[in-house]
Short mmCIF file of C-alpha atoms in Angstrom, two decimals:
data_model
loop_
_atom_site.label_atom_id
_atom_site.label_comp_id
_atom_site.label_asym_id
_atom_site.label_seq_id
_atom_site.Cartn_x
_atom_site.Cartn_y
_atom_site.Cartn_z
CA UNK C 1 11.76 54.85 -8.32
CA UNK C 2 11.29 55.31 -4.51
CA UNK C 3 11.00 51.43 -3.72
CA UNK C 4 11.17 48.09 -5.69
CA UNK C 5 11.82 45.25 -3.33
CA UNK C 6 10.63 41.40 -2.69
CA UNK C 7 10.27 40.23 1.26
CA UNK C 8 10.81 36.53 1.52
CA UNK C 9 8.75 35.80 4.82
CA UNK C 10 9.64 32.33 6.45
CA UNK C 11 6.04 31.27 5.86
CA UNK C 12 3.82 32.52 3.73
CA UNK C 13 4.07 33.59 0.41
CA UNK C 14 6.61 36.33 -1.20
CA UNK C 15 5.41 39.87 -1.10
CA UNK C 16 6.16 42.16 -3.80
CA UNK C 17 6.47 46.02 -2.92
CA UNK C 18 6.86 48.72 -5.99
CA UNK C 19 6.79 52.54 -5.62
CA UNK C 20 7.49 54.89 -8.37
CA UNK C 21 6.70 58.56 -8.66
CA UNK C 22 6.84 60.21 -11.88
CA UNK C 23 8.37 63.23 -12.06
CA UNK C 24 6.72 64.87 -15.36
CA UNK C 25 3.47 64.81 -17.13
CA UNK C 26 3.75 62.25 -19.71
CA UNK C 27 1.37 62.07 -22.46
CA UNK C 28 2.05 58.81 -24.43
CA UNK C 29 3.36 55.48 -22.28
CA UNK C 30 4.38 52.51 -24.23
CA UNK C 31 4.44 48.94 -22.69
CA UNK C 32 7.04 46.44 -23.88
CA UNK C 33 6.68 42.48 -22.04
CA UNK C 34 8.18 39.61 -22.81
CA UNK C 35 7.86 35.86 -21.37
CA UNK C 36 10.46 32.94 -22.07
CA UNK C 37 10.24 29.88 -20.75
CA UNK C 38 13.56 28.80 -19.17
CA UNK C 39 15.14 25.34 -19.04
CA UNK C 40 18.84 25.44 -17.47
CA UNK C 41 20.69 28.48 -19.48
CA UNK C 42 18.44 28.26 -22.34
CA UNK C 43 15.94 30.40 -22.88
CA UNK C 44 12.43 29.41 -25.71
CA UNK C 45 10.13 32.65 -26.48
CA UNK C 46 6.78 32.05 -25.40
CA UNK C 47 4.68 35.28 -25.78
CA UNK C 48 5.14 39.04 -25.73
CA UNK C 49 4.50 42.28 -27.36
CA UNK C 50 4.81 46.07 -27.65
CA UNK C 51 2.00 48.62 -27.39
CA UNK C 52 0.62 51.79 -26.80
CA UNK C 53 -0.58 51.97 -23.15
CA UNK C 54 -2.63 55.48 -23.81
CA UNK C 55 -4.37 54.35 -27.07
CA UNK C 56 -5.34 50.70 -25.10
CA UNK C 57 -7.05 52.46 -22.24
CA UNK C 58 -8.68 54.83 -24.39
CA UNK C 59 -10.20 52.17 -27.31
CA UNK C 60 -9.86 48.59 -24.82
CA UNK C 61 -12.94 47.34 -26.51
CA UNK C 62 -11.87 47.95 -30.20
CA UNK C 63 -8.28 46.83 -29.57
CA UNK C 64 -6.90 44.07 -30.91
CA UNK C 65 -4.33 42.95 -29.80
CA UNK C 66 -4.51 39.59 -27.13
CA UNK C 67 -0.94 39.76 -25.50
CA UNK C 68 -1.96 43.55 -24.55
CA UNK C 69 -5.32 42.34 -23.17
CA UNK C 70 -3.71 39.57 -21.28
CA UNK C 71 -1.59 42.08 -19.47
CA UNK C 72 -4.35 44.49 -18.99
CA UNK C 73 -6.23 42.20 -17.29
CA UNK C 74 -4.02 40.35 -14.91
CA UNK C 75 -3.02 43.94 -13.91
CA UNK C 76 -6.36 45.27 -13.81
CA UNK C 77 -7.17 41.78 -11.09
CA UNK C 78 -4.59 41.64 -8.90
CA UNK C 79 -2.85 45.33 -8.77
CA UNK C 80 -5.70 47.90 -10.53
CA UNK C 81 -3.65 50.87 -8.34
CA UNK C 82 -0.91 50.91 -11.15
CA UNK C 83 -3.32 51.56 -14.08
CA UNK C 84 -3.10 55.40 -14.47
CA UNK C 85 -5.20 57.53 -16.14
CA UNK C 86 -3.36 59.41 -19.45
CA UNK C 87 -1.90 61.38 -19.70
CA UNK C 88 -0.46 59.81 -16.96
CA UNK C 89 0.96 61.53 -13.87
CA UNK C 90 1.47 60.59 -9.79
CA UNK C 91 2.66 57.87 -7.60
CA UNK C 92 2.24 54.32 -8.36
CA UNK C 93 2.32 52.16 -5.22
CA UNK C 94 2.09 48.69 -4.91
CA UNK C 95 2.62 47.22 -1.82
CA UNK C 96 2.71 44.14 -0.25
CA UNK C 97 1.26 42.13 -3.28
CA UNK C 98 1.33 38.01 -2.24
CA UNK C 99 3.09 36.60 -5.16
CA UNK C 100 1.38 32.97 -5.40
CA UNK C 101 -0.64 31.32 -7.37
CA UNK C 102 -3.36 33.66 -7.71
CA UNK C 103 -0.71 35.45 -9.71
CA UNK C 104 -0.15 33.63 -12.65
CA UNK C 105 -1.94 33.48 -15.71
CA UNK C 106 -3.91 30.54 -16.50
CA UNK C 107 -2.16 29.81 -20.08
CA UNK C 108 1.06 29.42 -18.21
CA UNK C 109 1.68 25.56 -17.03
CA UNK C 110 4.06 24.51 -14.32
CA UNK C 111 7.98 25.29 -15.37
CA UNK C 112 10.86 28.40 -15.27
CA UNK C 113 9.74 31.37 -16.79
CA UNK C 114 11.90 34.53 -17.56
CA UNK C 115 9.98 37.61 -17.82
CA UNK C 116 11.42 41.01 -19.18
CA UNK C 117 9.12 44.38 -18.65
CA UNK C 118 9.75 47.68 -20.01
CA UNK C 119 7.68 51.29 -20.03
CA UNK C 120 8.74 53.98 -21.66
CA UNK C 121 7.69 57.62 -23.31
CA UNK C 122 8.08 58.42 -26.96
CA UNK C 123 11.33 59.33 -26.93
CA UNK C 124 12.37 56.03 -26.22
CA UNK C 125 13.15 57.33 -22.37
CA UNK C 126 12.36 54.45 -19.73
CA UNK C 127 10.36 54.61 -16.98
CA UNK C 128 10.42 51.34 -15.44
CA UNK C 129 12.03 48.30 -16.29
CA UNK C 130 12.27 44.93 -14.30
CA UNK C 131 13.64 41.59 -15.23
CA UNK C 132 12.08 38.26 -13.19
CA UNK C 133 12.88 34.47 -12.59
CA UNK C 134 10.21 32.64 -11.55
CA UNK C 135 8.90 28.92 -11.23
CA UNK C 136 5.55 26.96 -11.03
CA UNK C 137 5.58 23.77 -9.73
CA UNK C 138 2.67 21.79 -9.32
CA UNK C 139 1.10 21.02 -6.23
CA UNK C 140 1.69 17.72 -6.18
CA UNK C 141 2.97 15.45 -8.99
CA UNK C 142 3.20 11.52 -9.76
CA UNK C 143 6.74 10.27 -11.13
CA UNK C 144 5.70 6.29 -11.27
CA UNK C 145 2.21 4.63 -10.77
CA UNK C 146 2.74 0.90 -11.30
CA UNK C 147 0.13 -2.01 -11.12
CA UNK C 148 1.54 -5.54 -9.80
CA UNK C 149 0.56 -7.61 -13.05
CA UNK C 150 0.57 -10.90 -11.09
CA UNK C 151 -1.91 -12.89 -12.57
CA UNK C 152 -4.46 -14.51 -9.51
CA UNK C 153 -7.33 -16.09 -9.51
CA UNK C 154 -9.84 -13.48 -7.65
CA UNK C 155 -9.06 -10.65 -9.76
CA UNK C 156 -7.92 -8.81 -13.48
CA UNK C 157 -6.61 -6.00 -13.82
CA UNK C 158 -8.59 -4.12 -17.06
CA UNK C 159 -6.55 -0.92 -16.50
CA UNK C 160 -3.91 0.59 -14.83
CA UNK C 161 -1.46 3.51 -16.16
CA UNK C 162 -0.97 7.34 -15.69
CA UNK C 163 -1.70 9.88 -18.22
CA UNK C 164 0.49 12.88 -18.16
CA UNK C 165 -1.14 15.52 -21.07
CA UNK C 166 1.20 18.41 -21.47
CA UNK C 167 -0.92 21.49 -20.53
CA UNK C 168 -3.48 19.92 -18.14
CA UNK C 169 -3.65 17.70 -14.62
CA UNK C 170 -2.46 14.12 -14.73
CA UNK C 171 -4.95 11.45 -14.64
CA UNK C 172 -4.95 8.07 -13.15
CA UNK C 173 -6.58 5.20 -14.29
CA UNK C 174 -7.76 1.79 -12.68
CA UNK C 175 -10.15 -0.84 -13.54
CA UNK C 176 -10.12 -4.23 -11.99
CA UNK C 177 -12.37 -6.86 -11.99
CA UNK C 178 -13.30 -9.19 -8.65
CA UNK C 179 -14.20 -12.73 -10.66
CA UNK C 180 -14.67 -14.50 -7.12
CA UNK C 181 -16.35 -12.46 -4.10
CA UNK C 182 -13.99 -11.78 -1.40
CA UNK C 183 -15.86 -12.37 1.66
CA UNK C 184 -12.69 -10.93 3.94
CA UNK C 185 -9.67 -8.26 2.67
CA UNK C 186 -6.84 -7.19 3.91
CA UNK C 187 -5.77 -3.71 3.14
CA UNK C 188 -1.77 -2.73 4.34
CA UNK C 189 -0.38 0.50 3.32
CA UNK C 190 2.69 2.31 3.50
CA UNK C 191 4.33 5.80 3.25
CA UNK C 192 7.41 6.88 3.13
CA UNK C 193 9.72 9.92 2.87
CA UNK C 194 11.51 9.84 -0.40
CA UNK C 195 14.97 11.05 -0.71
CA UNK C 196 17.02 9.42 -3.55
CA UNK C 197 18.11 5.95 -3.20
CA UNK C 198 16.71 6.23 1.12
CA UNK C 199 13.13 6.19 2.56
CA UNK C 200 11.87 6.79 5.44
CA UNK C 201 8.67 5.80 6.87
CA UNK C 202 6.09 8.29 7.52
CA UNK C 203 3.13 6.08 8.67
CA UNK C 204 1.05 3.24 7.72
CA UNK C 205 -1.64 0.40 8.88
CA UNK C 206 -2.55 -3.08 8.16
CA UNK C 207 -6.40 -3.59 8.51
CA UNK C 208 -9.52 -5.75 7.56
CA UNK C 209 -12.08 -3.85 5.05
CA UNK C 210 -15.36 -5.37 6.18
CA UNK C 211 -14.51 -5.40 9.86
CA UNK C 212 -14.04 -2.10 9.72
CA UNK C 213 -16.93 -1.01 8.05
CA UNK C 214 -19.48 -3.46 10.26
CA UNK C 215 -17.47 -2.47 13.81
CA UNK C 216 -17.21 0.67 15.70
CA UNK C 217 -14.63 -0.61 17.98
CA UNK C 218 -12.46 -1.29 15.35
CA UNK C 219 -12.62 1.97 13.88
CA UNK C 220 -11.87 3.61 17.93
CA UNK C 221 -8.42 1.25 17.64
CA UNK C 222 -7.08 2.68 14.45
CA UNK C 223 -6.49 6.30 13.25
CA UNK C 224 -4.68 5.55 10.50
CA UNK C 225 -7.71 3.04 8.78
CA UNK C 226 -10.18 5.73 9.53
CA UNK C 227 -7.54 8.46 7.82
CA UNK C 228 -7.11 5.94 4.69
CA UNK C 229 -10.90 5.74 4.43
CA UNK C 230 -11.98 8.90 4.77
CA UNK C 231 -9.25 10.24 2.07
CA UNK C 232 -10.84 7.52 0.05
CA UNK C 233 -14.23 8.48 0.15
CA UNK C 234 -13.69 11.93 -0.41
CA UNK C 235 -11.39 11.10 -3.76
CA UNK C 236 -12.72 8.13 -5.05
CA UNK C 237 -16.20 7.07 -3.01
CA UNK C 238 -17.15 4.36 -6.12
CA UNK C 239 -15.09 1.60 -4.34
CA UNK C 240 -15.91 1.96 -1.42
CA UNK C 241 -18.72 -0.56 -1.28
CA UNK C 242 -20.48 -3.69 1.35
CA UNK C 243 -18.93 -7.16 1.54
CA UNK C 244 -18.50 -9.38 0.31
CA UNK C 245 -16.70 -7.53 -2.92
CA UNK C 246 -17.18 -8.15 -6.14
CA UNK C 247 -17.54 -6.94 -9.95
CA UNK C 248 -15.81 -4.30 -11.68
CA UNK C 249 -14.44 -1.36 -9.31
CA UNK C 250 -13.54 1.86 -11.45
CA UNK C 251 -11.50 4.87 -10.57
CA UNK C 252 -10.52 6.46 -14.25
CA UNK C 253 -10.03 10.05 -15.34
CA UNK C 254 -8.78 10.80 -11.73
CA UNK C 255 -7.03 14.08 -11.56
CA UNK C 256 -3.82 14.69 -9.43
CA UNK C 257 -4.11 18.19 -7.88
CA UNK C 258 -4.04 19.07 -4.50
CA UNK C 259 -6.85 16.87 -3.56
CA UNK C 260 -4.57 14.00 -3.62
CA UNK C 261 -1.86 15.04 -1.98
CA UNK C 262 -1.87 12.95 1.22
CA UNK C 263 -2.39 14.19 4.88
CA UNK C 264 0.41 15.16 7.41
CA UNK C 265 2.97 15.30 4.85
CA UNK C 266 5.55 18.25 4.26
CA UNK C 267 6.49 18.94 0.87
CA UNK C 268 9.53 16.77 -0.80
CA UNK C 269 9.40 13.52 -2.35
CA UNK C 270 7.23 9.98 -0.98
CA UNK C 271 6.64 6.54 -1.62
CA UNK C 272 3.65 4.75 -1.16
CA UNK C 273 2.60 1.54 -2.02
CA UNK C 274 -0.99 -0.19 -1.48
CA UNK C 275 -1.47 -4.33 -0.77
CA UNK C 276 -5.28 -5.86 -0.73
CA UNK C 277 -4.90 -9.73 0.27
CA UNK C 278 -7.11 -12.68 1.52
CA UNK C 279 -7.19 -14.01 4.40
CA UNK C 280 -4.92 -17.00 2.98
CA UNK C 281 -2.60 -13.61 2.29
CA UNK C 282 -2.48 -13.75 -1.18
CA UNK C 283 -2.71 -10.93 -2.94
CA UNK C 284 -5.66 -9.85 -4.80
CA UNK C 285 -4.54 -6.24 -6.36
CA UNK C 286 -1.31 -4.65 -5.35
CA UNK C 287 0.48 -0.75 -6.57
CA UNK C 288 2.78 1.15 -5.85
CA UNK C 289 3.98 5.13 -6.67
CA UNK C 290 6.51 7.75 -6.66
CA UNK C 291 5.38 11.65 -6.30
CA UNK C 292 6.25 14.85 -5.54
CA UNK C 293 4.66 17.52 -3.16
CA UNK C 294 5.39 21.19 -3.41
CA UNK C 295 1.79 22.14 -1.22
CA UNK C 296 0.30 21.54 1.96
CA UNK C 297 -2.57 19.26 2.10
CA UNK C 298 -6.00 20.63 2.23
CA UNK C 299 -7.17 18.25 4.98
CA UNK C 300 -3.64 19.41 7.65
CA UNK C 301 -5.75 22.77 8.36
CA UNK C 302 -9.46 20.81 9.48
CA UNK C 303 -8.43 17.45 10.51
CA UNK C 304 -11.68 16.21 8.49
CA UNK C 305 -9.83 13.13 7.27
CA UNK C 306 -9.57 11.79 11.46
CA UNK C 307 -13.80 12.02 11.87
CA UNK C 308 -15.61 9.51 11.38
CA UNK C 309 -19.01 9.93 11.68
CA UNK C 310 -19.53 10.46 15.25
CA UNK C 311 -15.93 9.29 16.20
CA UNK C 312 -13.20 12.65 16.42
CA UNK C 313 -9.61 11.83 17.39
CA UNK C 314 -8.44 15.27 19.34
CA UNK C 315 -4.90 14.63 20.04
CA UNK C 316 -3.20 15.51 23.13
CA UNK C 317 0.63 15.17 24.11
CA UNK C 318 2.18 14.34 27.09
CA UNK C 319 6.04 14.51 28.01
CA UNK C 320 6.98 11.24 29.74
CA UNK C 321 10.65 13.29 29.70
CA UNK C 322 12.56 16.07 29.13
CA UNK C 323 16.43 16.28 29.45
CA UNK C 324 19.40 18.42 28.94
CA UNK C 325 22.42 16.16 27.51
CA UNK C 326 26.28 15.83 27.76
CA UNK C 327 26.73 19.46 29.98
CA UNK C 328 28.53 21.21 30.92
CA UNK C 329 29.17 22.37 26.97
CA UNK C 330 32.88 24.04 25.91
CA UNK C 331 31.02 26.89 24.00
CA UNK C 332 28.20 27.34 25.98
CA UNK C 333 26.60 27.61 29.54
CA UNK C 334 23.91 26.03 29.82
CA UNK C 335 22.27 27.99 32.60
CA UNK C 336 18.55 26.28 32.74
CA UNK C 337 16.52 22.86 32.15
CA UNK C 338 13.51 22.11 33.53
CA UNK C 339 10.16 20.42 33.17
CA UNK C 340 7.04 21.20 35.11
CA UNK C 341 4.18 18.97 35.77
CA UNK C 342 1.86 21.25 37.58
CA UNK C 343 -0.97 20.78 39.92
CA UNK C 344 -3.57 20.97 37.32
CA UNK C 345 -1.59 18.69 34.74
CA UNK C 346 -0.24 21.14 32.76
CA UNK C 347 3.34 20.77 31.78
CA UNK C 348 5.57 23.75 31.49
CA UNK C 349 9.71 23.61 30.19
CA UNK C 350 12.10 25.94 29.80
CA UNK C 351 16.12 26.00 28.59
CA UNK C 352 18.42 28.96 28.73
CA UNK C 353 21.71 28.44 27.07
CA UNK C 354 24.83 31.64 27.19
CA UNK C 355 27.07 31.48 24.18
CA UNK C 356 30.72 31.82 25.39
CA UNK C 357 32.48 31.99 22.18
CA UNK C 358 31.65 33.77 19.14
CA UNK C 359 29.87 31.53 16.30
CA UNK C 360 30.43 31.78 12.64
CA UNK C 361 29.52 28.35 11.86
CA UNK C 362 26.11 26.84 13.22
CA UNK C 363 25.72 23.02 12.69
CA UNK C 364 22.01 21.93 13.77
CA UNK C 365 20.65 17.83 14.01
CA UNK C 366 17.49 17.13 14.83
CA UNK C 367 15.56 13.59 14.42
CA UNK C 368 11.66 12.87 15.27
CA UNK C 369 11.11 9.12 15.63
CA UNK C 370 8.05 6.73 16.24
CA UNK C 371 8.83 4.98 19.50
CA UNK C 372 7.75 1.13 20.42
CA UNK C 373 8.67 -0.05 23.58
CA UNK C 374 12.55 -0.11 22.98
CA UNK C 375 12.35 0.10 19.43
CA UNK C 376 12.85 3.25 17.19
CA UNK C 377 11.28 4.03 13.61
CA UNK C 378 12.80 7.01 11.87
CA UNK C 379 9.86 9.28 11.14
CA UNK C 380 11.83 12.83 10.53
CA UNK C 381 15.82 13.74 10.45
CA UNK C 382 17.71 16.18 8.75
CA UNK C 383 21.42 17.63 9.16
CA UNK C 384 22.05 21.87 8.38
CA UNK C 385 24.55 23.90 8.46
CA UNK C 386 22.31 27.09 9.86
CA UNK C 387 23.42 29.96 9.30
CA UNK C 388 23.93 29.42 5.39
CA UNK C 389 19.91 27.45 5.47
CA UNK C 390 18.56 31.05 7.50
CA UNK C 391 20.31 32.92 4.77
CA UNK C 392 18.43 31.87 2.15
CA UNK C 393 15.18 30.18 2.97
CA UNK C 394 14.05 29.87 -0.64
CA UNK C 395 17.15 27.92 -1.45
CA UNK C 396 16.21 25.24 1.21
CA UNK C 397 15.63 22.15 -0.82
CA UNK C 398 15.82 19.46 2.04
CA UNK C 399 11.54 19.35 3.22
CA UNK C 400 12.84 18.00 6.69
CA UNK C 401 15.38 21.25 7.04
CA UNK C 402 12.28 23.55 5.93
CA UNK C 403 9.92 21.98 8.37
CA UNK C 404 12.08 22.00 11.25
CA UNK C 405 12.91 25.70 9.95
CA UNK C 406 9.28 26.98 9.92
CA UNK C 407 8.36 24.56 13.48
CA UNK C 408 11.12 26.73 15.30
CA UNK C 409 9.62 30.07 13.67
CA UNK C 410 6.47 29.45 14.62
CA UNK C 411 6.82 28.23 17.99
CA UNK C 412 10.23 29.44 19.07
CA UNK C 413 10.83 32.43 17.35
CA UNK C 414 13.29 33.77 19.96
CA UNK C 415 15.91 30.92 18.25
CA UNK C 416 15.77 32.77 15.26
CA UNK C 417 18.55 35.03 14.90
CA UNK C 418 21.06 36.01 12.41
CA UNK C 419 24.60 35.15 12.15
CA UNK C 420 27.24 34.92 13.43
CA UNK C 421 26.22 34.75 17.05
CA UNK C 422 28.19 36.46 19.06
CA UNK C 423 29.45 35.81 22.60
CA UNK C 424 27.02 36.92 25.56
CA UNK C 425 23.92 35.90 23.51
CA UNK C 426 21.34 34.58 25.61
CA UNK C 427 18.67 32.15 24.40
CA UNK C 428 16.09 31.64 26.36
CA UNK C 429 12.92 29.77 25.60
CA UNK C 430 11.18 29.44 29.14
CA UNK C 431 7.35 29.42 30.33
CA UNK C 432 6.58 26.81 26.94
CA UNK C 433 3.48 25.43 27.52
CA UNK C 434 2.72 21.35 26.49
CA UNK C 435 -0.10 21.47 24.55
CA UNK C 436 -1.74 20.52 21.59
CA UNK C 437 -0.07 23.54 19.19
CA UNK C 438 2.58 21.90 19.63
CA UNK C 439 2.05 18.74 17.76
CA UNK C 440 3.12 18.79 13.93
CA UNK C 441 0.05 18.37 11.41
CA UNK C 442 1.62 15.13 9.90
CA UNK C 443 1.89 12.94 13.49
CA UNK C 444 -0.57 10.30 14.47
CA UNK C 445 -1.58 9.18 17.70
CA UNK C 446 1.51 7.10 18.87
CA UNK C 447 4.38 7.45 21.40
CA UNK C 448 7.91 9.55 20.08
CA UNK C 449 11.29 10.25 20.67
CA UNK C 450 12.81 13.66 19.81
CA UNK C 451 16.56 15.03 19.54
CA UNK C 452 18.22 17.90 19.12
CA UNK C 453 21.83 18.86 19.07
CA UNK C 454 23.59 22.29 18.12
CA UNK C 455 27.56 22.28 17.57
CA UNK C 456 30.26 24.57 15.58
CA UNK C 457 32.17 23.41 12.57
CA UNK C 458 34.45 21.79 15.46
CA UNK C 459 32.18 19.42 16.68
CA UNK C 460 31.78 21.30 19.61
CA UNK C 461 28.40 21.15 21.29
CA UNK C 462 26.25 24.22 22.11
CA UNK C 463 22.84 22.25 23.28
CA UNK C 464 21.79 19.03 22.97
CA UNK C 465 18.72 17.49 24.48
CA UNK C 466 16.14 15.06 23.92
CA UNK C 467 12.60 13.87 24.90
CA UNK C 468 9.97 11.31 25.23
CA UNK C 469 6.44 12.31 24.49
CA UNK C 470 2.69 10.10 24.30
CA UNK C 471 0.31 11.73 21.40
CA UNK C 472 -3.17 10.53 21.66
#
């Protein structure tokens, strides 16, 4: 074995590396694999098997037995480099292999799996063997989906549950039906970050349906409408229909996959509830749910779900301010703060802080808020000890620690370093130019307040700053 090792990249998927040599000719190999499903420390058999790899290659059509062609073929997709020829002889390198999705069989649904893999020559003498923990989690799934079951006298509910089968996509069903046409409808709804008995909001709207579908202007004056109807009409078009509204609207059978999973979110756990009322504001149909997300949406990378029609919402951000706070610092020296509004308009900061003391302990709050006048909504906020989160990023299981964890990676890479920092360390993160990179995918147009302060396990403070910026 000249190399058998797993890279953990901050972003991105893992990347499995295996290089083995053999060092004789060997005429017969024999495979042994089996897969448990794991559930805390106990461990259920699932599927496995023991078989000749020579004989398989030689008679694949003839053979038998369907664990062995199982194995065959995942290897023969995703790493056909490792299937020698017998008798079988030479290097076997496998390098750099993505371990996602595309990795796993489809007979395995979303849980902990144990795996146990074993090759060996007649004389019982191994080759390679490799134990593995793994998990699938599902891009995104629904904990609650609840219908309000107030009776009214504009509308009945027919149907409204969630269907959770055991080895395929949840489904969603609702059926309501509009006895008296609604001429005007309200539509509020809200979002929120999820994290046991707390929430935070993450954005929402208040709007009027047919308004909004007969005027332009209307649709200029709020992103967040045109986001709500866009993500409907790609998921469920049917109810989208004229006023006034009435009949029977029907969304059944949908599936929750990654289709659903909301816009500008990072993964963790949400809230969201959904109000249509009249213009008397009672309500007409009301729901609410609880879900997880362990993906990305598939609408952060193209932005479809902000065009409408002819109408595109490119975002720009401006810093109204940018400060250095409570210096001079007993750790650190903070040696330079600046903004830069050039000629052109381009903005351009800079900080350089000098660690004085060495730092074992790294304590790192941050908080991202929506900004009103004087008024502050929390939008993003997390707490981490740093050097412990860097450590380990797969055991990061706060979303708001992992985002701000991949944000600095991506766009401030030169904070990245290991620990402990020692004294004389310079970090300086000058020449950063304001512009639209540097908005996260999960921000609406909007003005926000961001902070940031670094300390030891003494309270002490390395950096802290803040800023004001306008996104629109």
């Amino acid at each position: 074995m000249e190399k058998c090792v797993i890279q953990t990249p901050r972003t991105g998927p893992q990347l499995l590396t295996l290089v083995m040599r053999t060092l004789n000719v060997i005429q017969r190999v024999f495979i042994d694999v089996v897969v448990y499903s794991q559930y805390q420390h106990t461990r259920t058999y699932l599927f496995g098997t023991s078989f000749d790899y020579c004989e398989f290659i030689a008679a694949s059509d003839s053979y038998t037995n369907p664990v062995a062609k199982l194995v065959h073929a995942v290897a023969l997709q995703k790493f056909p480099q490792a299937l020698l020829e017998c008798p079988a002889s030479g290097v076997v390198n496998i390098t750099d292999v993505k371990i996602d999705e595309n990795l796993v069989p489809p007979i395995m649904p979303a849980g902990r799996y144990y795996t146990h893999f074993r090759m060996y020559n007649k004389r019982n003498q191994t080759l390679l063997a490799w134990k593995a923990k793994s998990i699938l989690s599902q891009p995104f799934f629904v904990r609650r989906f609840e219908c309000d079951n107030e009776t009214n006298v504009y509308m009945k509910v027919l149907r409204c549950n969630l269907e959770s089968p055991r080895h395929s996509p949840q489904l969603i069903n609702i059926v309501v039906n509009i006895e008296q046409p609604l001429p005007k409808i309200y539509v509020s709804i809200n979002l929120y970050v999820k994290q046991r008995q707390s929430m935070m909001f993450v954005y929402g709207t208040t709007f009027e349906y047919c308004e909004f579908l007969m005027r332009n202007e209307s649709r200029q004056t709020n992103p967040v409408a045109v986001l709500i109807y866009n993500y409907a009409k790609h998921n469920f078009p049917q109810i989208l229909r004229p006023c006034p509204l009435a009949g029977i609207f029907n969304v059944t059978g949908l599936h929750v996959d990654r289709n659903l999973i909301p816009p500008f979110v990072t993964p963790g756990g949400y809230f969201a509830e959904q109000r249509f009322f009249n213009k008397r504001n009672e309500t007409v149909l009301r729901y609410e749910s609880e879900f997880a997300v362990s993906a990305p949406s598939i609408f952060n990378k193209t932005m479809t779900l902000f065009a409408f029609k002819s109408i595109i919402f490119a975002l720009k951000i401006i810093l109204k301010r940018f400060q250095c706070i409570g210096y001079p610092y007993e750790i650190s020296k903070l040696r330079y703060c600046q903004l830069e509004t050039l000629r052109n308009g381009t903005q351009v900061t800079g900080v350089v802080v000098e660690i004085l003391h060495n730092l074992h302990k790294v304590f790192v709050t941050g908080g991202l808020y929506i900004q009103y006048f004087r008024t502050r909504a929390q939008l993003l906020t997390t707490t981490m000890e740093y050097c412990q989160e860097n450590r380990d990023p797969l055991s990061v299981g706060n979303a708001a620690t992992k985002f701000t964890l991949d944000y600095a990676q991506q766009h401030f890479p030169q904070l990245i370093t290991e620990c402990p920092i020692e004294r004389g360390k310079l970090f300086n993160v000058t020449g950063v130019r304001v512009e639209d990179a540097l908005i996260p995918a999960f921000v609406i147009p909007g003005s926000y307040y961001v902070e940031l302060r670094i300390y030891n396990k003494r309270n002490q403070t390395v950096f802290s700053g803040s800023l004001d910026a306008e996104i629109k």
